[in-house]
Amino acid sequence: MGELPNDLLAILQALARKEITVDEAEQLIEAIMDKRTEERRKGSKSYIGRDFIINPGEEYFGKVEVVNGKAIINGRLIGDLEVVFGELIFSGEVAGNVELVGTNIVWNGGHIAGNLEMVGCSYKGAKPIVDGKVNEVNNFFINGVLGIVRNLVVKHFLSGIKIEE
């Protein structure tokens, strides 16, 4: 078995010396574990051909990029969201900007604190409340170009990629 991290060891030593109570030790350990969980979820993540899901009651810290995959946002994303040639199912909250390109969207309300940009997207449902600007570009020419890019470039390029975790 490995050694205890220094912060946990210090709490246990203070408890042994009766400098803190058992309840105080539990609170400190819980705070340390919560911070570690939060730090693991921070940062920018890219999901190529895979799903990204935030369930109700969950929070994710950092920027999320989904390419040729599905994003399901039912919880809270503290950061930006980009979905390119994918699917978005949204009922949660984004505390940042949302950029969508060539994406099929199912809106179920929710809230976007930043800007919402959609290029060549199709959507249905009740749109979220957007605090920032909403910019939508959706016309025959853009949709045609995006269709060509998706079918000739993206699918061909992604078919040769092996994704490992």
JSON list of C-alpha atoms in Angstrom, two decimals:
[
{"chain": "A", "resi": 1, "resn": "MET", "atom": "CA", "xyz": [0.00, 0.00, 0.00]},
{"chain": "A", "resi": 2, "resn": "GLY", "atom": "CA", "xyz": [1.29, 3.50, -0.85]},
{"chain": "A", "resi": 3, "resn": "GLU", "atom": "CA", "xyz": [1.94, 6.41, 1.44]},
{"chain": "A", "resi": 4, "resn": "LEU", "atom": "CA", "xyz": [-0.77, 8.86, 2.41]},
{"chain": "A", "resi": 5, "resn": "PRO", "atom": "CA", "xyz": [-0.61, 12.29, 0.78]},
{"chain": "A", "resi": 6, "resn": "ASN", "atom": "CA", "xyz": [0.93, 14.93, 3.05]},
{"chain": "A", "resi": 7, "resn": "ASP", "atom": "CA", "xyz": [-2.28, 16.90, 3.48]},
{"chain": "A", "resi": 8, "resn": "LEU", "atom": "CA", "xyz": [-4.24, 13.85, 4.66]},
{"chain": "A", "resi": 9, "resn": "LEU", "atom": "CA", "xyz": [-1.36, 12.73, 6.87]},
{"chain": "A", "resi": 10, "resn": "ALA", "atom": "CA", "xyz": [-1.26, 16.17, 8.53]},
{"chain": "A", "resi": 11, "resn": "ILE", "atom": "CA", "xyz": [-4.99, 15.96, 9.30]},
{"chain": "A", "resi": 12, "resn": "LEU", "atom": "CA", "xyz": [-4.63, 12.50, 10.86]},
{"chain": "A", "resi": 13, "resn": "GLN", "atom": "CA", "xyz": [-1.65, 13.64, 12.94]},
{"chain": "A", "resi": 14, "resn": "ALA", "atom": "CA", "xyz": [-3.58, 16.68, 14.20]},
{"chain": "A", "resi": 15, "resn": "LEU", "atom": "CA", "xyz": [-6.47, 14.38, 15.07]},
{"chain": "A", "resi": 16, "resn": "ALA", "atom": "CA", "xyz": [-4.13, 12.03, 16.97]},
{"chain": "A", "resi": 17, "resn": "ARG", "atom": "CA", "xyz": [-2.75, 15.00, 18.94]},
{"chain": "A", "resi": 18, "resn": "LYS", "atom": "CA", "xyz": [-6.37, 16.06, 19.67]},
{"chain": "A", "resi": 19, "resn": "GLU", "atom": "CA", "xyz": [-5.80, 19.44, 18.02]},
{"chain": "A", "resi": 20, "resn": "ILE", "atom": "CA", "xyz": [-8.96, 18.94, 15.96]},
{"chain": "A", "resi": 21, "resn": "THR", "atom": "CA", "xyz": [-12.17, 16.98, 16.47]},
{"chain": "A", "resi": 22, "resn": "VAL", "atom": "CA", "xyz": [-13.29, 14.00, 14.40]},
{"chain": "A", "resi": 23, "resn": "ASP", "atom": "CA", "xyz": [-15.97, 16.19, 12.76]},
{"chain": "A", "resi": 24, "resn": "GLU", "atom": "CA", "xyz": [-13.36, 18.82, 11.82]},
{"chain": "A", "resi": 25, "resn": "ALA", "atom": "CA", "xyz": [-11.10, 16.11, 10.38]},
{"chain": "A", "resi": 26, "resn": "GLU", "atom": "CA", "xyz": [-13.98, 14.74, 8.29]},
{"chain": "A", "resi": 27, "resn": "GLN", "atom": "CA", "xyz": [-14.79, 18.23, 6.97]},
{"chain": "A", "resi": 28, "resn": "LEU", "atom": "CA", "xyz": [-11.16, 18.87, 6.03]},
{"chain": "A", "resi": 29, "resn": "ILE", "atom": "CA", "xyz": [-10.80, 15.51, 4.28]},
{"chain": "A", "resi": 30, "resn": "GLU", "atom": "CA", "xyz": [-14.07, 16.06, 2.40]},
{"chain": "A", "resi": 31, "resn": "ALA", "atom": "CA", "xyz": [-12.89, 19.51, 1.25]},
{"chain": "A", "resi": 32, "resn": "ILE", "atom": "CA", "xyz": [-9.58, 18.06, 0.02]},
{"chain": "A", "resi": 33, "resn": "MET", "atom": "CA", "xyz": [-11.36, 15.29, -1.89]},
{"chain": "A", "resi": 34, "resn": "ASP", "atom": "CA", "xyz": [-13.82, 17.77, -3.45]},
{"chain": "A", "resi": 35, "resn": "LYS", "atom": "CA", "xyz": [-10.93, 19.96, -4.60]},
{"chain": "A", "resi": 36, "resn": "ARG", "atom": "CA", "xyz": [-9.15, 16.98, -6.17]},
{"chain": "A", "resi": 37, "resn": "THR", "atom": "CA", "xyz": [-12.33, 15.94, -8.01]},
{"chain": "A", "resi": 38, "resn": "GLU", "atom": "CA", "xyz": [-12.77, 19.49, -9.30]},
{"chain": "A", "resi": 39, "resn": "GLU", "atom": "CA", "xyz": [-9.14, 19.71, -10.45]},
{"chain": "A", "resi": 40, "resn": "ARG", "atom": "CA", "xyz": [-9.49, 16.46, -12.42]},
{"chain": "A", "resi": 41, "resn": "ARG", "atom": "CA", "xyz": [-12.44, 17.91, -14.33]},
{"chain": "A", "resi": 42, "resn": "LYS", "atom": "CA", "xyz": [-10.75, 21.23, -15.21]},
{"chain": "A", "resi": 43, "resn": "GLY", "atom": "CA", "xyz": [-9.10, 21.97, -18.50]},
{"chain": "A", "resi": 44, "resn": "SER", "atom": "CA", "xyz": [-9.91, 21.71, -22.15]},
{"chain": "A", "resi": 45, "resn": "LYS", "atom": "CA", "xyz": [-11.10, 18.39, -23.56]},
{"chain": "A", "resi": 46, "resn": "SER", "atom": "CA", "xyz": [-11.67, 17.33, -27.15]},
{"chain": "A", "resi": 47, "resn": "TYR", "atom": "CA", "xyz": [-14.02, 14.49, -28.01]},
{"chain": "A", "resi": 48, "resn": "ILE", "atom": "CA", "xyz": [-13.61, 13.25, -31.59]},
{"chain": "A", "resi": 49, "resn": "GLY", "atom": "CA", "xyz": [-16.26, 10.76, -32.64]},
{"chain": "A", "resi": 50, "resn": "ARG", "atom": "CA", "xyz": [-17.28, 10.27, -29.00]},
{"chain": "A", "resi": 51, "resn": "ASP", "atom": "CA", "xyz": [-20.00, 11.45, -26.65]},
{"chain": "A", "resi": 52, "resn": "PHE", "atom": "CA", "xyz": [-19.63, 14.04, -23.90]},
{"chain": "A", "resi": 53, "resn": "ILE", "atom": "CA", "xyz": [-22.29, 14.00, -21.19]},
{"chain": "A", "resi": 54, "resn": "ILE", "atom": "CA", "xyz": [-22.99, 16.23, -18.19]},
{"chain": "A", "resi": 55, "resn": "ASN", "atom": "CA", "xyz": [-25.85, 14.76, -16.18]},
{"chain": "A", "resi": 56, "resn": "PRO", "atom": "CA", "xyz": [-28.31, 16.81, -14.10]},
{"chain": "A", "resi": 57, "resn": "GLY", "atom": "CA", "xyz": [-26.65, 18.07, -10.92]},
{"chain": "A", "resi": 58, "resn": "GLU", "atom": "CA", "xyz": [-23.12, 17.65, -12.32]},
{"chain": "A", "resi": 59, "resn": "GLU", "atom": "CA", "xyz": [-20.62, 20.42, -13.10]},
{"chain": "A", "resi": 60, "resn": "TYR", "atom": "CA", "xyz": [-17.71, 20.35, -15.53]},
{"chain": "A", "resi": 61, "resn": "PHE", "atom": "CA", "xyz": [-14.98, 22.99, -15.46]},
{"chain": "A", "resi": 62, "resn": "GLY", "atom": "CA", "xyz": [-13.20, 23.84, -18.71]},
{"chain": "A", "resi": 63, "resn": "LYS", "atom": "CA", "xyz": [-13.66, 24.14, -22.44]},
{"chain": "A", "resi": 64, "resn": "VAL", "atom": "CA", "xyz": [-15.28, 21.23, -24.30]},
{"chain": "A", "resi": 65, "resn": "GLU", "atom": "CA", "xyz": [-14.88, 20.51, -28.01]},
{"chain": "A", "resi": 66, "resn": "VAL", "atom": "CA", "xyz": [-16.94, 17.78, -29.69]},
{"chain": "A", "resi": 67, "resn": "VAL", "atom": "CA", "xyz": [-16.26, 16.84, -33.33]},
{"chain": "A", "resi": 68, "resn": "ASN", "atom": "CA", "xyz": [-18.44, 14.28, -35.13]},
{"chain": "A", "resi": 69, "resn": "GLY", "atom": "CA", "xyz": [-19.93, 13.18, -31.79]},
{"chain": "A", "resi": 70, "resn": "LYS", "atom": "CA", "xyz": [-22.74, 13.95, -29.40]},
{"chain": "A", "resi": 71, "resn": "ALA", "atom": "CA", "xyz": [-22.83, 16.45, -26.53]},
{"chain": "A", "resi": 72, "resn": "ILE", "atom": "CA", "xyz": [-25.54, 16.06, -23.91]},
{"chain": "A", "resi": 73, "resn": "ILE", "atom": "CA", "xyz": [-25.61, 19.01, -21.54]},
{"chain": "A", "resi": 74, "resn": "ASN", "atom": "CA", "xyz": [-28.14, 18.51, -18.75]},
{"chain": "A", "resi": 75, "resn": "GLY", "atom": "CA", "xyz": [-25.91, 19.84, -15.96]},
{"chain": "A", "resi": 76, "resn": "ARG", "atom": "CA", "xyz": [-23.61, 22.87, -15.74]},
{"chain": "A", "resi": 77, "resn": "LEU", "atom": "CA", "xyz": [-20.58, 23.55, -17.95]},
{"chain": "A", "resi": 78, "resn": "ILE", "atom": "CA", "xyz": [-18.33, 26.26, -16.56]},
{"chain": "A", "resi": 79, "resn": "GLY", "atom": "CA", "xyz": [-16.47, 27.09, -19.74]},
{"chain": "A", "resi": 80, "resn": "ASP", "atom": "CA", "xyz": [-17.08, 27.19, -23.48]},
{"chain": "A", "resi": 81, "resn": "LEU", "atom": "CA", "xyz": [-18.73, 24.55, -25.65]},
{"chain": "A", "resi": 82, "resn": "GLU", "atom": "CA", "xyz": [-17.94, 23.87, -29.32]},
{"chain": "A", "resi": 83, "resn": "VAL", "atom": "CA", "xyz": [-19.73, 21.18, -31.35]},
{"chain": "A", "resi": 84, "resn": "VAL", "atom": "CA", "xyz": [-18.73, 20.61, -34.99]},
{"chain": "A", "resi": 85, "resn": "PHE", "atom": "CA", "xyz": [-20.63, 18.21, -37.27]},
{"chain": "A", "resi": 86, "resn": "GLY", "atom": "CA", "xyz": [-22.30, 16.52, -34.33]},
{"chain": "A", "resi": 87, "resn": "GLU", "atom": "CA", "xyz": [-25.40, 16.46, -32.18]},
{"chain": "A", "resi": 88, "resn": "LEU", "atom": "CA", "xyz": [-26.29, 18.58, -29.19]},
{"chain": "A", "resi": 89, "resn": "ILE", "atom": "CA", "xyz": [-29.03, 17.82, -26.67]},
{"chain": "A", "resi": 90, "resn": "PHE", "atom": "CA", "xyz": [-29.27, 20.77, -24.31]},
{"chain": "A", "resi": 91, "resn": "SER", "atom": "CA", "xyz": [-31.30, 21.50, -21.19]},
{"chain": "A", "resi": 92, "resn": "GLY", "atom": "CA", "xyz": [-28.54, 22.60, -18.83]},
{"chain": "A", "resi": 93, "resn": "GLU", "atom": "CA", "xyz": [-26.37, 25.64, -18.36]},
{"chain": "A", "resi": 94, "resn": "VAL", "atom": "CA", "xyz": [-23.18, 26.91, -19.99]},
{"chain": "A", "resi": 95, "resn": "ALA", "atom": "CA", "xyz": [-21.29, 29.65, -18.16]},
{"chain": "A", "resi": 96, "resn": "GLY", "atom": "CA", "xyz": [-19.45, 30.63, -21.34]},
{"chain": "A", "resi": 97, "resn": "ASN", "atom": "CA", "xyz": [-19.91, 30.76, -25.10]},
{"chain": "A", "resi": 98, "resn": "VAL", "atom": "CA", "xyz": [-21.50, 28.09, -27.30]},
{"chain": "A", "resi": 99, "resn": "GLU", "atom": "CA", "xyz": [-20.31, 27.66, -30.91]},
{"chain": "A", "resi": 100, "resn": "LEU", "atom": "CA", "xyz": [-22.07, 25.14, -33.15]},
{"chain": "A", "resi": 101, "resn": "VAL", "atom": "CA", "xyz": [-21.18, 24.27, -36.76]},
{"chain": "A", "resi": 102, "resn": "GLY", "atom": "CA", "xyz": [-23.15, 21.82, -38.89]},
{"chain": "A", "resi": 103, "resn": "THR", "atom": "CA", "xyz": [-24.81, 20.42, -35.78]},
{"chain": "A", "resi": 104, "resn": "ASN", "atom": "CA", "xyz": [-28.25, 18.91, -35.17]},
{"chain": "A", "resi": 105, "resn": "ILE", "atom": "CA", "xyz": [-29.64, 20.44, -31.99]},
{"chain": "A", "resi": 106, "resn": "VAL", "atom": "CA", "xyz": [-32.45, 19.49, -29.62]},
{"chain": "A", "resi": 107, "resn": "TRP", "atom": "CA", "xyz": [-33.14, 22.41, -27.29]},
{"chain": "A", "resi": 108, "resn": "ASN", "atom": "CA", "xyz": [-34.96, 21.73, -24.02]},
{"chain": "A", "resi": 109, "resn": "GLY", "atom": "CA", "xyz": [-34.64, 25.19, -22.50]},
{"chain": "A", "resi": 110, "resn": "GLY", "atom": "CA", "xyz": [-31.63, 25.87, -20.31]},
{"chain": "A", "resi": 111, "resn": "HIS", "atom": "CA", "xyz": [-29.32, 28.87, -20.03]},
{"chain": "A", "resi": 112, "resn": "ILE", "atom": "CA", "xyz": [-26.25, 30.16, -21.87]},
{"chain": "A", "resi": 113, "resn": "ALA", "atom": "CA", "xyz": [-24.43, 32.94, -20.02]},
{"chain": "A", "resi": 114, "resn": "GLY", "atom": "CA", "xyz": [-22.26, 33.93, -23.00]},
{"chain": "A", "resi": 115, "resn": "ASN", "atom": "CA", "xyz": [-22.84, 34.14, -26.74]},
{"chain": "A", "resi": 116, "resn": "LEU", "atom": "CA", "xyz": [-24.51, 31.56, -28.98]},
{"chain": "A", "resi": 117, "resn": "GLU", "atom": "CA", "xyz": [-23.21, 31.12, -32.54]},
{"chain": "A", "resi": 118, "resn": "MET", "atom": "CA", "xyz": [-24.77, 28.64, -34.95]},
{"chain": "A", "resi": 119, "resn": "VAL", "atom": "CA", "xyz": [-23.54, 28.05, -38.50]},
{"chain": "A", "resi": 120, "resn": "GLY", "atom": "CA", "xyz": [-25.40, 25.62, -40.75]},
{"chain": "A", "resi": 121, "resn": "CYS", "atom": "CA", "xyz": [-27.30, 24.02, -37.87]},
{"chain": "A", "resi": 122, "resn": "SER", "atom": "CA", "xyz": [-30.75, 22.48, -37.67]},
{"chain": "A", "resi": 123, "resn": "TYR", "atom": "CA", "xyz": [-32.65, 22.61, -34.41]},
{"chain": "A", "resi": 124, "resn": "LYS", "atom": "CA", "xyz": [-35.94, 21.96, -32.68]},
{"chain": "A", "resi": 125, "resn": "GLY", "atom": "CA", "xyz": [-37.41, 22.49, -29.25]},
{"chain": "A", "resi": 126, "resn": "ALA", "atom": "CA", "xyz": [-37.51, 25.36, -26.76]},
{"chain": "A", "resi": 127, "resn": "LYS", "atom": "CA", "xyz": [-34.37, 27.49, -27.14]},
{"chain": "A", "resi": 128, "resn": "PRO", "atom": "CA", "xyz": [-32.36, 28.36, -24.03]},
{"chain": "A", "resi": 129, "resn": "ILE", "atom": "CA", "xyz": [-32.14, 31.80, -22.49]},
{"chain": "A", "resi": 130, "resn": "VAL", "atom": "CA", "xyz": [-28.99, 33.47, -23.88]},
{"chain": "A", "resi": 131, "resn": "ASP", "atom": "CA", "xyz": [-27.45, 36.40, -21.98]},
{"chain": "A", "resi": 132, "resn": "GLY", "atom": "CA", "xyz": [-25.04, 37.36, -24.77]},
{"chain": "A", "resi": 133, "resn": "LYS", "atom": "CA", "xyz": [-25.44, 37.74, -28.52]},
{"chain": "A", "resi": 134, "resn": "VAL", "atom": "CA", "xyz": [-27.14, 35.18, -30.74]},
{"chain": "A", "resi": 135, "resn": "ASN", "atom": "CA", "xyz": [-25.66, 34.84, -34.23]},
{"chain": "A", "resi": 136, "resn": "GLU", "atom": "CA", "xyz": [-27.15, 32.36, -36.68]},
{"chain": "A", "resi": 137, "resn": "VAL", "atom": "CA", "xyz": [-25.94, 31.78, -40.24]},
{"chain": "A", "resi": 138, "resn": "ASN", "atom": "CA", "xyz": [-28.09, 29.27, -42.03]},
{"chain": "A", "resi": 139, "resn": "ASN", "atom": "CA", "xyz": [-28.59, 29.41, -45.78]},
{"chain": "A", "resi": 140, "resn": "PHE", "atom": "CA", "xyz": [-28.48, 27.15, -48.80]},
{"chain": "A", "resi": 141, "resn": "PHE", "atom": "CA", "xyz": [-24.88, 28.02, -49.73]},
{"chain": "A", "resi": 142, "resn": "ILE", "atom": "CA", "xyz": [-23.48, 27.49, -46.21]},
{"chain": "A", "resi": 143, "resn": "ASN", "atom": "CA", "xyz": [-25.38, 24.23, -45.78]},
{"chain": "A", "resi": 144, "resn": "GLY", "atom": "CA", "xyz": [-24.07, 22.97, -49.14]},
{"chain": "A", "resi": 145, "resn": "VAL", "atom": "CA", "xyz": [-20.46, 23.81, -48.30]},
{"chain": "A", "resi": 146, "resn": "LEU", "atom": "CA", "xyz": [-20.74, 22.24, -44.84]},
{"chain": "A", "resi": 147, "resn": "GLY", "atom": "CA", "xyz": [-22.28, 19.10, -46.34]},
{"chain": "A", "resi": 148, "resn": "ILE", "atom": "CA", "xyz": [-19.36, 18.75, -48.75]},
{"chain": "A", "resi": 149, "resn": "VAL", "atom": "CA", "xyz": [-16.80, 19.33, -45.99]},
{"chain": "A", "resi": 150, "resn": "ARG", "atom": "CA", "xyz": [-18.52, 16.83, -43.71]},
{"chain": "A", "resi": 151, "resn": "ASN", "atom": "CA", "xyz": [-18.87, 14.08, -46.32]},
{"chain": "A", "resi": 152, "resn": "LEU", "atom": "CA", "xyz": [-15.62, 14.46, -48.24]},
{"chain": "A", "resi": 153, "resn": "VAL", "atom": "CA", "xyz": [-13.16, 15.69, -45.65]},
{"chain": "A", "resi": 154, "resn": "VAL", "atom": "CA", "xyz": [-14.24, 15.05, -42.07]},
{"chain": "A", "resi": 155, "resn": "LYS", "atom": "CA", "xyz": [-15.64, 11.52, -42.45]},
{"chain": "A", "resi": 156, "resn": "HIS", "atom": "CA", "xyz": [-12.68, 10.43, -44.57]},
{"chain": "A", "resi": 157, "resn": "PHE", "atom": "CA", "xyz": [-10.17, 11.99, -42.17]},
{"chain": "A", "resi": 158, "resn": "LEU", "atom": "CA", "xyz": [-11.81, 10.57, -39.04]},
{"chain": "A", "resi": 159, "resn": "SER", "atom": "CA", "xyz": [-12.11, 7.06, -40.50]},
{"chain": "A", "resi": 160, "resn": "GLY", "atom": "CA", "xyz": [-8.32, 6.67, -40.27]},
{"chain": "A", "resi": 161, "resn": "ILE", "atom": "CA", "xyz": [-8.01, 7.79, -36.65]},
{"chain": "A", "resi": 162, "resn": "LYS", "atom": "CA", "xyz": [-7.77, 5.25, -33.87]},
{"chain": "A", "resi": 163, "resn": "ILE", "atom": "CA", "xyz": [-8.92, 6.74, -30.58]},
{"chain": "A", "resi": 164, "resn": "GLU", "atom": "CA", "xyz": [-7.44, 5.43, -27.37]},
{"chain": "A", "resi": 165, "resn": "GLU", "atom": "CA", "xyz": [-8.06, 6.61, -23.84]}
]
